[in-house]
PDB file of C-alpha atoms in Angstrom:
ATOM      1  CA  MET A1224      -7.807  25.705  29.735  1.00 55.00           C
ATOM      2  CA  SER A1225     -11.538  25.012  29.654  1.00 61.00           C
ATOM      3  CA  GLU A1226     -12.986  21.765  28.364  1.00 65.00           C
ATOM      4  CA  GLU A1227     -14.357  23.518  25.265  1.00 70.00           C
ATOM      5  CA  GLN A1228     -10.956  25.047  24.521  1.00 71.00           C
ATOM      6  CA  THR A1229      -9.231  21.695  24.947  1.00 70.00           C
ATOM      7  CA  ARG A1230     -11.718  20.100  22.564  1.00 75.00           C
ATOM      8  CA  SER A1231     -11.218  22.876  20.030  1.00 79.00           C
ATOM      9  CA  VAL A1232      -7.417  22.575  20.156  1.00 78.00           C
ATOM     10  CA  LEU A1233      -7.607  18.826  19.624  1.00 79.00           C
ATOM     11  CA  LEU A1234      -9.979  19.269  16.689  1.00 80.00           C
ATOM     12  CA  ALA A1235      -7.652  21.874  15.188  1.00 82.00           C
ATOM     13  CA  VAL A1236      -4.630  19.583  15.456  1.00 81.00           C
ATOM     14  CA  LEU A1237      -6.485  16.592  14.008  1.00 83.00           C
ATOM     15  CA  GLY A1238      -7.980  18.687  11.217  1.00 83.00           C
ATOM     16  CA  GLY A1239      -4.625  20.267  10.380  1.00 82.00           C
ATOM     17  CA  THR A1240      -2.990  16.852  10.223  1.00 82.00           C
ATOM     18  CA  ALA A1241      -5.669  15.551   7.859  1.00 84.00           C
ATOM     19  CA  VAL A1242      -5.277  18.584   5.590  1.00 86.00           C
ATOM     20  CA  TRP A1243      -1.484  18.179   5.594  1.00 79.00           C
ATOM     21  CA  LEU A1244      -1.757  14.498   4.663  1.00 81.00           C
ATOM     22  CA  TRP A1245      -4.067  15.432   1.790  1.00 81.00           C
ATOM     23  CA  SER A1246      -2.007  18.380   0.484  1.00 85.00           C
ATOM     24  CA  SER A1247       1.404  16.694   0.815  1.00 81.00           C
ATOM     25  CA  GLY A1248       0.389  13.440  -0.850  1.00 79.00           C
ATOM     26  CA  GLU A1249       1.499  11.451   2.201  1.00 82.00           C
ATOM     27  CA  ALA A1250      -2.051  10.141   2.562  1.00 82.00           C
ATOM     28  CA  LEU A1251      -1.297   7.707  -0.278  1.00 82.00           C
ATOM     29  CA  ASN A1252       0.904   5.775   2.168  1.00 82.00           C
ATOM     30  CA  TYR A1253      -2.218   4.933   4.171  1.00 82.00           C
ATOM     31  CA  VAL A1254      -5.362   5.016   1.985  1.00 83.00           C
ATOM     32  CA  ARG A1255      -6.385   4.467  -1.635  1.00 80.00           C
ATOM     33  CA  PRO A1256      -6.480   7.545  -3.915  1.00 81.00           C
ATOM     34  CA  GLY A1257     -10.286   7.763  -3.945  1.00 82.00           C
ATOM     35  CA  LEU A1258     -10.302   8.395  -0.206  1.00 82.00           C
ATOM     36  CA  VAL A1259      -7.704  11.192  -0.227  1.00 85.00           C
ATOM     37  CA  PRO A1260     -10.165  14.006  -1.138  1.00 87.00           C
ATOM     38  CA  LEU A1261     -12.492  12.782   1.616  1.00 87.00           C
ATOM     39  CA  LEU A1262      -9.620  12.950   4.082  1.00 84.00           C
ATOM     40  CA  GLY A1263      -8.895  16.532   3.037  1.00 86.00           C
ATOM     41  CA  ALA A1264     -12.561  17.499   3.294  1.00 89.00           C
ATOM     42  CA  SER A1265     -12.839  15.982   6.764  1.00 87.00           C
ATOM     43  CA  GLY A1266      -9.794  17.971   7.828  1.00 84.00           C
ATOM     44  CA  VAL A1267     -11.386  21.214   6.638  1.00 89.00           C
ATOM     45  CA  VAL A1268     -14.576  20.387   8.565  1.00 88.00           C
ATOM     46  CA  LEU A1269     -12.613  19.671  11.744  1.00 83.00           C
ATOM     47  CA  LEU A1270     -10.689  22.927  11.395  1.00 83.00           C
ATOM     48  CA  GLY A1271     -13.961  24.805  10.960  1.00 83.00           C
ATOM     49  CA  LEU A1272     -15.424  23.230  14.081  1.00 81.00           C
ATOM     50  CA  ALA A1273     -12.232  24.016  15.980  1.00 79.00           C
ATOM     51  CA  LEU A1274     -11.973  27.676  14.986  1.00 80.00           C
ATOM     52  CA  LEU A1275     -15.369  29.097  14.144  1.00 77.00           C
ATOM     53  CA  PRO A1276     -18.013  30.393  16.594  1.00 72.00           C
ATOM     54  CA  PRO A1277     -19.951  29.556  18.614  1.00 65.00           C
ATOM     55  CA  MET A1278     -17.886  26.641  19.972  1.00 62.00           C
ATOM     56  CA  GLY A1279     -14.549  27.248  18.236  1.00 62.00           C
ATOM     57  CA  LEU A1280     -11.453  29.035  19.458  1.00 65.00           C
ATOM     58  CA  LEU A1281     -12.586  32.250  17.743  1.00 67.00           C
ATOM     59  CA  GLY A1282     -15.877  32.289  19.653  1.00 60.00           C
ATOM     60  CA  GLY A1283     -16.546  33.188  23.260  1.00 56.00           C
ATOM     61  CA  HIS A1284     -16.545  30.409  25.845  1.00 54.00           C
ATOM     62  CA  ALA A1285     -18.502  30.550  29.021  1.00 50.00           C
ATOM     63  CA  ALA A1286     -16.518  29.858  32.150  1.00 49.00           C
ATOM     64  CA  ASP A1287     -16.790  26.261  33.275  1.00 52.00           C
ATOM     65  CA  HIS A1288     -15.278  23.886  35.741  1.00 52.00           C
ATOM     66  CA  PRO A1289     -12.824  21.747  33.810  1.00 54.00           C
ATOM     67  CA  ASP A1290     -12.738  18.011  34.317  1.00 53.00           C
ATOM     68  CA  HIS A1291      -8.975  17.444  34.442  1.00 52.00           C
ATOM     69  CA  HIS A1292      -9.264  13.678  34.080  1.00 50.00           C
ATOM     70  CA  ARG A1293     -11.302  13.948  30.882  1.00 52.00           C
ATOM     71  CA  ALA A1294      -8.911  16.620  29.576  1.00 51.00           C
ATOM     72  CA  ARG A1295      -5.894  14.360  30.139  1.00 57.00           C
ATOM     73  CA  VAL A1296      -7.604  11.489  28.327  1.00 54.00           C
ATOM     74  CA  GLY A1297      -8.468  13.800  25.443  1.00 57.00           C
ATOM     75  CA  TRP A1298      -4.834  14.749  24.926  1.00 61.00           C
ATOM     76  CA  LEU A1299      -4.082  11.088  24.136  1.00 61.00           C
ATOM     77  CA  LEU A1300      -5.617  11.788  20.727  1.00 63.00           C
ATOM     78  CA  LEU A1301      -2.397  13.637  19.927  1.00 66.00           C
ATOM     79  CA  VAL A1302      -0.339  10.422  20.050  1.00 66.00           C
ATOM     80  CA  PRO A1303      -1.208   9.237  16.496  1.00 66.00           C
ATOM     81  CA  VAL A1304      -0.811  12.811  15.250  1.00 68.00           C
ATOM     82  CA  LEU A1305       2.710  13.007  16.684  1.00 64.00           C
ATOM     83  CA  VAL A1306       3.565   9.645  15.121  1.00 61.00           C
ATOM     84  CA  VAL A1307       2.413  10.817  11.684  1.00 64.00           C
ATOM     85  CA  MET A1308       4.073  14.240  11.907  1.00 63.00           C
ATOM     86  CA  LEU A1309       7.375  13.276  13.548  1.00 60.00           C
ATOM     87  CA  VAL A1310       7.991   9.702  12.424  1.00 60.00           C
ATOM     88  CA  GLN A1311       6.088   9.893   9.101  1.00 60.00           C
ATOM     89  CA  PRO A1312       5.733   6.119   8.582  1.00 64.00           C
ATOM     90  CA  ALA A1313       6.502   5.103   5.020  1.00 66.00           C
ATOM     91  CA  ALA A1314       4.376   2.905   2.802  1.00 79.00           C
ATOM     92  CA  LEU A1315       4.347  -0.783   3.705  1.00 84.00           C
ATOM     93  CA  GLY A1316       7.557  -2.618   2.834  1.00 86.00           C
ATOM     94  CA  SER A1317       9.237  -6.001   3.070  1.00 88.00           C
ATOM     95  CA  TYR A1318       8.978  -6.270   6.859  1.00 86.00           C
ATOM     96  CA  ALA A1319       5.180  -6.265   6.574  1.00 84.00           C
ATOM     97  CA  VAL A1320       5.079  -9.052   3.981  1.00 84.00           C
ATOM     98  CA  SER A1321       5.338 -12.243   6.033  1.00 73.00           C
ATOM     99  CA  SER A1322       1.778 -12.368   7.346  1.00 59.00           C
ATOM    100  CA  ARG A1323       0.142 -10.782   4.291  1.00 63.00           C
ATOM    101  CA  SER A1324       1.353 -12.737   1.261  1.00 65.00           C
ATOM    102  CA  VAL A1325      -1.502 -14.036  -0.909  1.00 68.00           C
ATOM    103  CA  VAL A1326      -2.299 -15.367  -4.344  1.00 64.00           C
ATOM    104  CA  PRO A1327      -5.585 -14.085  -5.808  1.00 64.00           C
ATOM    105  CA  GLY A1328      -8.279 -16.553  -6.739  1.00 56.00           C
ATOM    106  CA  GLY A1329      -8.852 -17.477 -10.348  1.00 52.00           C
ATOM    107  CA  GLY A1330     -12.548 -16.702 -10.777  1.00 53.00           C
ATOM    108  CA  ASP A1331     -14.057 -18.670 -13.664  1.00 56.00           C
ATOM    109  CA  GLY A1332     -10.678 -19.213 -15.341  1.00 61.00           C
ATOM    110  CA  ALA A1333     -11.416 -16.724 -18.158  1.00 74.00           C
ATOM    111  CA  PHE A1334      -8.715 -14.126 -18.811  1.00 84.00           C
ATOM    112  CA  PRO A1335      -8.837 -11.251 -21.309  1.00 87.00           C
ATOM    113  CA  PRO A1336      -6.183 -11.003 -24.032  1.00 91.00           C
ATOM    114  CA  LEU A1337      -2.789  -9.723 -22.970  1.00 93.00           C
ATOM    115  CA  GLY A1338      -1.931  -6.102 -23.574  1.00 91.00           C
ATOM    116  CA  ALA A1339       0.369  -5.024 -26.400  1.00 94.00           C
ATOM    117  CA  PRO A1340       4.138  -4.984 -25.767  1.00 95.00           C
ATOM    118  CA  VAL A1341       5.717  -1.603 -24.962  1.00 96.00           C
ATOM    119  CA  ARG A1342       9.450  -1.313 -25.682  1.00 94.00           C
ATOM    120  CA  GLY A1343       9.704  -5.061 -26.088  1.00 95.00           C
ATOM    121  CA  ALA A1344       7.751  -6.222 -23.019  1.00 96.00           C
ATOM    122  CA  VAL A1345       4.141  -6.357 -21.857  1.00 97.00           C
ATOM    123  CA  PRO A1346       3.704  -4.024 -18.847  1.00 96.00           C
ATOM    124  CA  MET A1347       1.349  -5.406 -16.248  1.00 94.00           C
ATOM    125  CA  SER A1348       0.390  -5.087 -12.632  1.00 93.00           C
ATOM    126  CA  MET A1349       1.667  -7.591 -10.122  1.00 93.00           C
ATOM    127  CA  ALA A1350      -1.932  -8.727  -9.589  1.00 90.00           C
ATOM    128  CA  GLU A1351      -2.344  -9.621 -13.248  1.00 92.00           C
ATOM    129  CA  PHE A1352       0.993 -11.395 -13.488  1.00 94.00           C
ATOM    130  CA  VAL A1353       0.530 -13.462 -10.332  1.00 91.00           C
ATOM    131  CA  THR A1354      -3.047 -14.442 -11.135  1.00 88.00           C
ATOM    132  CA  ARG A1355      -2.325 -15.412 -14.739  1.00 90.00           C
ATOM    133  CA  ALA A1356       0.827 -17.314 -13.776  1.00 90.00           C
ATOM    134  CA  VAL A1357      -0.800 -19.310 -11.000  1.00 86.00           C
ATOM    135  CA  ARG A1358      -4.437 -19.693 -12.100  1.00 84.00           C
ATOM    136  CA  ASP A1359      -4.652 -19.504 -15.904  1.00 87.00           C
ATOM    137  CA  PRO A1360      -5.235 -23.018 -17.350  1.00 86.00           C
ATOM    138  CA  ASP A1361      -4.309 -21.741 -20.827  1.00 88.00           C
ATOM    139  CA  GLN A1362      -0.918 -20.458 -19.578  1.00 90.00           C
ATOM    140  CA  SER A1363      -1.262 -17.201 -21.488  1.00 91.00           C
ATOM    141  CA  LEU A1364       2.065 -15.956 -20.091  1.00 94.00           C
ATOM    142  CA  ALA A1365       4.127 -18.772 -21.607  1.00 93.00           C
ATOM    143  CA  GLY A1366       6.948 -17.285 -23.689  1.00 93.00           C
ATOM    144  CA  VAL A1367       5.728 -13.694 -23.125  1.00 96.00           C
ATOM    145  CA  ARG A1368       8.259 -11.081 -22.036  1.00 97.00           C
ATOM    146  CA  VAL A1369       6.673  -8.994 -19.285  1.00 97.00           C
ATOM    147  CA  ARG A1370       7.602  -5.880 -17.293  1.00 98.00           C
ATOM    148  CA  LEU A1371       6.859  -5.626 -13.548  1.00 97.00           C
ATOM    149  CA  VAL A1372       7.563  -2.971 -10.923  1.00 97.00           C
ATOM    150  CA  GLY A1373       7.917  -3.717  -7.225  1.00 96.00           C
ATOM    151  CA  PHE A1374      10.255  -3.759  -4.256  1.00 96.00           C
ATOM    152  CA  VAL A1375      12.667  -6.446  -3.088  1.00 96.00           C
ATOM    153  CA  ALA A1376      11.751  -8.864  -0.309  1.00 94.00           C
ATOM    154  CA  PRO A1377      13.942 -11.817   0.715  1.00 92.00           C
ATOM    155  CA  SER A1378      13.360 -15.209  -0.875  1.00 89.00           C
ATOM    156  CA  GLN A1379      12.278 -18.112   1.287  1.00 83.00           C
ATOM    157  CA  GLY A1380      13.792 -21.540   1.675  1.00 78.00           C
ATOM    158  CA  LYS A1381      15.764 -22.767  -1.330  1.00 81.00           C
ATOM    159  CA  GLU A1382      13.814 -20.902  -4.012  1.00 81.00           C
ATOM    160  CA  GLY A1383      16.787 -18.604  -4.781  1.00 85.00           C
ATOM    161  CA  GLY A1384      16.783 -15.045  -6.084  1.00 91.00           C
ATOM    162  CA  TYR A1385      14.513 -12.575  -4.323  1.00 95.00           C
ATOM    163  CA  ARG A1386      10.818 -11.804  -4.276  1.00 94.00           C
ATOM    164  CA  LEU A1387       9.568  -8.814  -6.233  1.00 96.00           C
ATOM    165  CA  THR A1388       6.646  -7.539  -4.182  1.00 95.00           C
ATOM    166  CA  ARG A1389       3.737  -5.142  -4.435  1.00 94.00           C
ATOM    167  CA  PHE A1390       0.970  -4.550  -1.917  1.00 92.00           C
ATOM    168  CA  VAL A1391      -2.661  -4.356  -3.000  1.00 90.00           C
ATOM    169  CA  ILE A1392      -5.125  -2.519  -0.768  1.00 87.00           C
ATOM    170  CA  PHE A1393      -8.898  -2.340  -0.914  1.00 84.00           C
ATOM    171  CA  CYS A1394      -9.488   0.546   1.522  1.00 83.00           C
ATOM    172  CA  CYS A1395      -6.389   1.372   3.537  1.00 83.00           C
ATOM    173  CA  ALA A1396      -3.014  -0.021   4.553  1.00 80.00           C
ATOM    174  CA  ALA A1397      -4.639  -2.029   7.359  1.00 80.00           C
ATOM    175  CA  ASP A1398      -6.172  -4.449   4.820  1.00 82.00           C
ATOM    176  CA  ALA A1399      -3.106  -4.653   2.545  1.00 84.00           C
ATOM    177  CA  GLU A1400      -2.078  -7.978   1.010  1.00 88.00           C
ATOM    178  CA  ALA A1401       1.263  -8.750  -0.630  1.00 90.00           C
ATOM    179  CA  LEU A1402       1.566 -10.075  -4.177  1.00 92.00           C
ATOM    180  CA  GLN A1403       4.947 -11.590  -5.016  1.00 93.00           C
ATOM    181  CA  ALA A1404       6.989 -13.087  -7.840  1.00 94.00           C
ATOM    182  CA  VAL A1405      10.300 -14.897  -7.340  1.00 94.00           C
ATOM    183  CA  VAL A1406      12.946 -13.239  -9.537  1.00 96.00           C
ATOM    184  CA  ARG A1407      15.752 -15.486 -10.775  1.00 95.00           C
ATOM    185  CA  GLY A1408      18.682 -14.820 -13.072  1.00 94.00           C
ATOM    186  CA  ASP A1409      19.604 -11.375 -11.713  1.00 96.00           C
ATOM    187  CA  PRO A1410      23.361 -11.517 -10.936  1.00 94.00           C
ATOM    188  CA  THR A1411      23.376  -8.234  -8.972  1.00 95.00           C
ATOM    189  CA  PRO A1412      22.742  -8.336  -5.206  1.00 93.00           C
ATOM    190  CA  ARG A1413      19.679  -6.225  -4.437  1.00 96.00           C
ATOM    191  CA  ALA A1414      18.967  -4.351  -1.232  1.00 95.00           C
ATOM    192  CA  ARG A1415      15.896  -5.144   0.793  1.00 94.00           C
ATOM    193  CA  ASP A1416      13.029  -2.721  -0.078  1.00 95.00           C
ATOM    194  CA  GLN A1417      14.839  -1.476  -3.204  1.00 96.00           C
ATOM    195  CA  TRP A1418      12.380  -0.669  -5.991  1.00 97.00           C
ATOM    196  CA  LEU A1419      13.048  -2.336  -9.340  1.00 98.00           C
ATOM    197  CA  GLU A1420      11.635  -2.574 -12.839  1.00 98.00           C
ATOM    198  CA  VAL A1421      12.119  -6.161 -13.967  1.00 98.00           C
ATOM    199  CA  GLU A1422      11.707  -7.541 -17.479  1.00 98.00           C
ATOM    200  CA  GLY A1423      11.726 -11.247 -18.138  1.00 97.00           C
ATOM    201  CA  THR A1424       9.687 -14.356 -18.827  1.00 97.00           C
ATOM    202  CA  TRP A1425       7.550 -16.516 -16.588  1.00 96.00           C
ATOM    203  CA  GLN A1426       8.901 -19.944 -15.708  1.00 93.00           C
ATOM    204  CA  PRO A1427       5.883 -22.195 -16.396  1.00 88.00           C
ATOM    205  CA  ARG A1428       4.469 -24.768 -14.034  1.00 79.00           C
ATOM    206  CA  PRO A1429       1.054 -26.480 -13.883  1.00 68.00           C
ATOM    207  CA  PRO A1430      -1.800 -24.223 -12.711  1.00 67.00           C
ATOM    208  CA  ALA A1431      -2.662 -24.351  -9.031  1.00 61.00           C
ATOM    209  CA  ALA A1432      -5.832 -26.123  -8.006  1.00 59.00           C
ATOM    210  CA  GLU A1433      -8.814 -23.854  -7.476  1.00 60.00           C
ATOM    211  CA  ASP A1434      -9.155 -25.069  -3.896  1.00 59.00           C
ATOM    212  CA  ASP A1435      -5.470 -24.400  -3.079  1.00 59.00           C
ATOM    213  CA  PRO A1436      -5.583 -21.245  -0.922  1.00 57.00           C
ATOM    214  CA  SER A1437      -1.837 -20.619  -0.825  1.00 68.00           C
ATOM    215  CA  PRO A1438       0.131 -21.894  -3.835  1.00 74.00           C
ATOM    216  CA  PRO A1439       3.777 -20.771  -4.057  1.00 83.00           C
ATOM    217  CA  PRO A1440       4.422 -17.487  -5.873  1.00 89.00           C
ATOM    218  CA  PRO A1441       5.278 -17.679  -9.578  1.00 92.00           C
ATOM    219  CA  ALA A1442       8.867 -17.361 -10.793  1.00 94.00           C
ATOM    220  CA  LEU A1443      10.191 -14.890 -13.345  1.00 96.00           C
ATOM    221  CA  HIS A1444      13.517 -15.318 -15.147  1.00 96.00           C
ATOM    222  CA  ALA A1445      14.887 -11.783 -15.436  1.00 97.00           C
ATOM    223  CA  ASP A1446      16.863 -10.588 -18.432  1.00 95.00           C
ATOM    224  CA  LEU A1447      16.796  -6.857 -17.594  1.00 97.00           C
ATOM    225  CA  VAL A1448      16.584  -5.200 -14.161  1.00 97.00           C
ATOM    226  CA  ARG A1449      16.573  -1.441 -13.558  1.00 97.00           C
ATOM    227  CA  PRO A1450      16.514   0.344 -10.180  1.00 97.00           C
ATOM    228  CA  VAL A1451      13.645   2.853 -10.116  1.00 97.00           C
ATOM    229  CA  ALA A1452      12.224   5.396  -7.711  1.00 96.00           C
ATOM    230  CA  PRO A1453       9.535   4.113  -5.321  1.00 93.00           C
ATOM    231  CA  ALA A1454       6.214   3.985  -7.116  1.00 92.00           C
ATOM    232  CA  ARG A1455       3.706   6.745  -6.434  1.00 88.00           C
ATOM    233  CA  PRO A1456       1.126   5.761  -5.486  1.00 88.00           C
ATOM    234  CA  PRO A1457       2.922   2.883  -3.749  1.00 90.00           C
ATOM    235  CA  TYR A1458       0.126   0.312  -3.864  1.00 91.00           C
ATOM    236  CA  GLU A1459      -2.040  -1.478  -6.380  1.00 90.00           C
ATOM    237  CA  TYR A1460      -5.699  -0.913  -5.607  1.00 82.00           C
ATOM    238  CA  SER A1461      -7.696  -3.795  -6.984  1.00 68.00           C
ATOM    239  CA  VAL A1462      -7.048  -7.387  -7.961  1.00 55.00           C
ATOM    240  CA  GLN A1463      -8.408  -7.178 -11.484  1.00 51.00           C
ATOM    241  CA  PHE A1464      -8.302 -10.869 -12.218  1.00 47.00           C
ATOM    242  CA  SER A1465      -9.433 -12.272  -8.884  1.00 43.00           C
ATOM    243  CA  GLY A1466     -12.918 -13.202 -10.075  1.00 37.00           C
TER     244      GLY A1466
END
């Protein structure tokens, strides 16, 4: 196989993988929704370069003297493609939490009014709950029944319960950070990485200092827990209340 043909085959495989990730929705496991159309478009461009004349597989190639070393190195590009197609890594879960757990900053301490309750609880993102619980000097969550969705991660130390977790990403899974709330009062053992909808009330404590980079996660006393399907998309995409 000539060097041009090898290059065209590699482009075709990479482009086809990008188009598949876009069309199947699997791209949401790796990038934020706004980047998915760009991934699909880049796949179409790569397929065009791989197939169309003058340099593509459908065009004529002049005979050349292949550089076998360069060709072998080029085929290494197929390794990530094979991982995506055969293994199909899932969205980040509890095993990725340990080095990525954060609490967003509090900005200027000003928080907008809470949303209206829906079916008896205020639905909110994990980012909003964690930031209000840890940083709000007015303790706007006190006595408010909230509804959160996330997956189960093990608790740490003697805190009890488990940690309801959601990743927030800014570009792609490589920059993901974990937002967590300790869930107490749930009598049912929960499996690691199980997705849950939890309703309950925040257990108040004094706000963390602004210069505290890693306060402990807030605690939620649960009064209703429902298993749910994994969220799609799986991540939150901005920390609204981070300042």
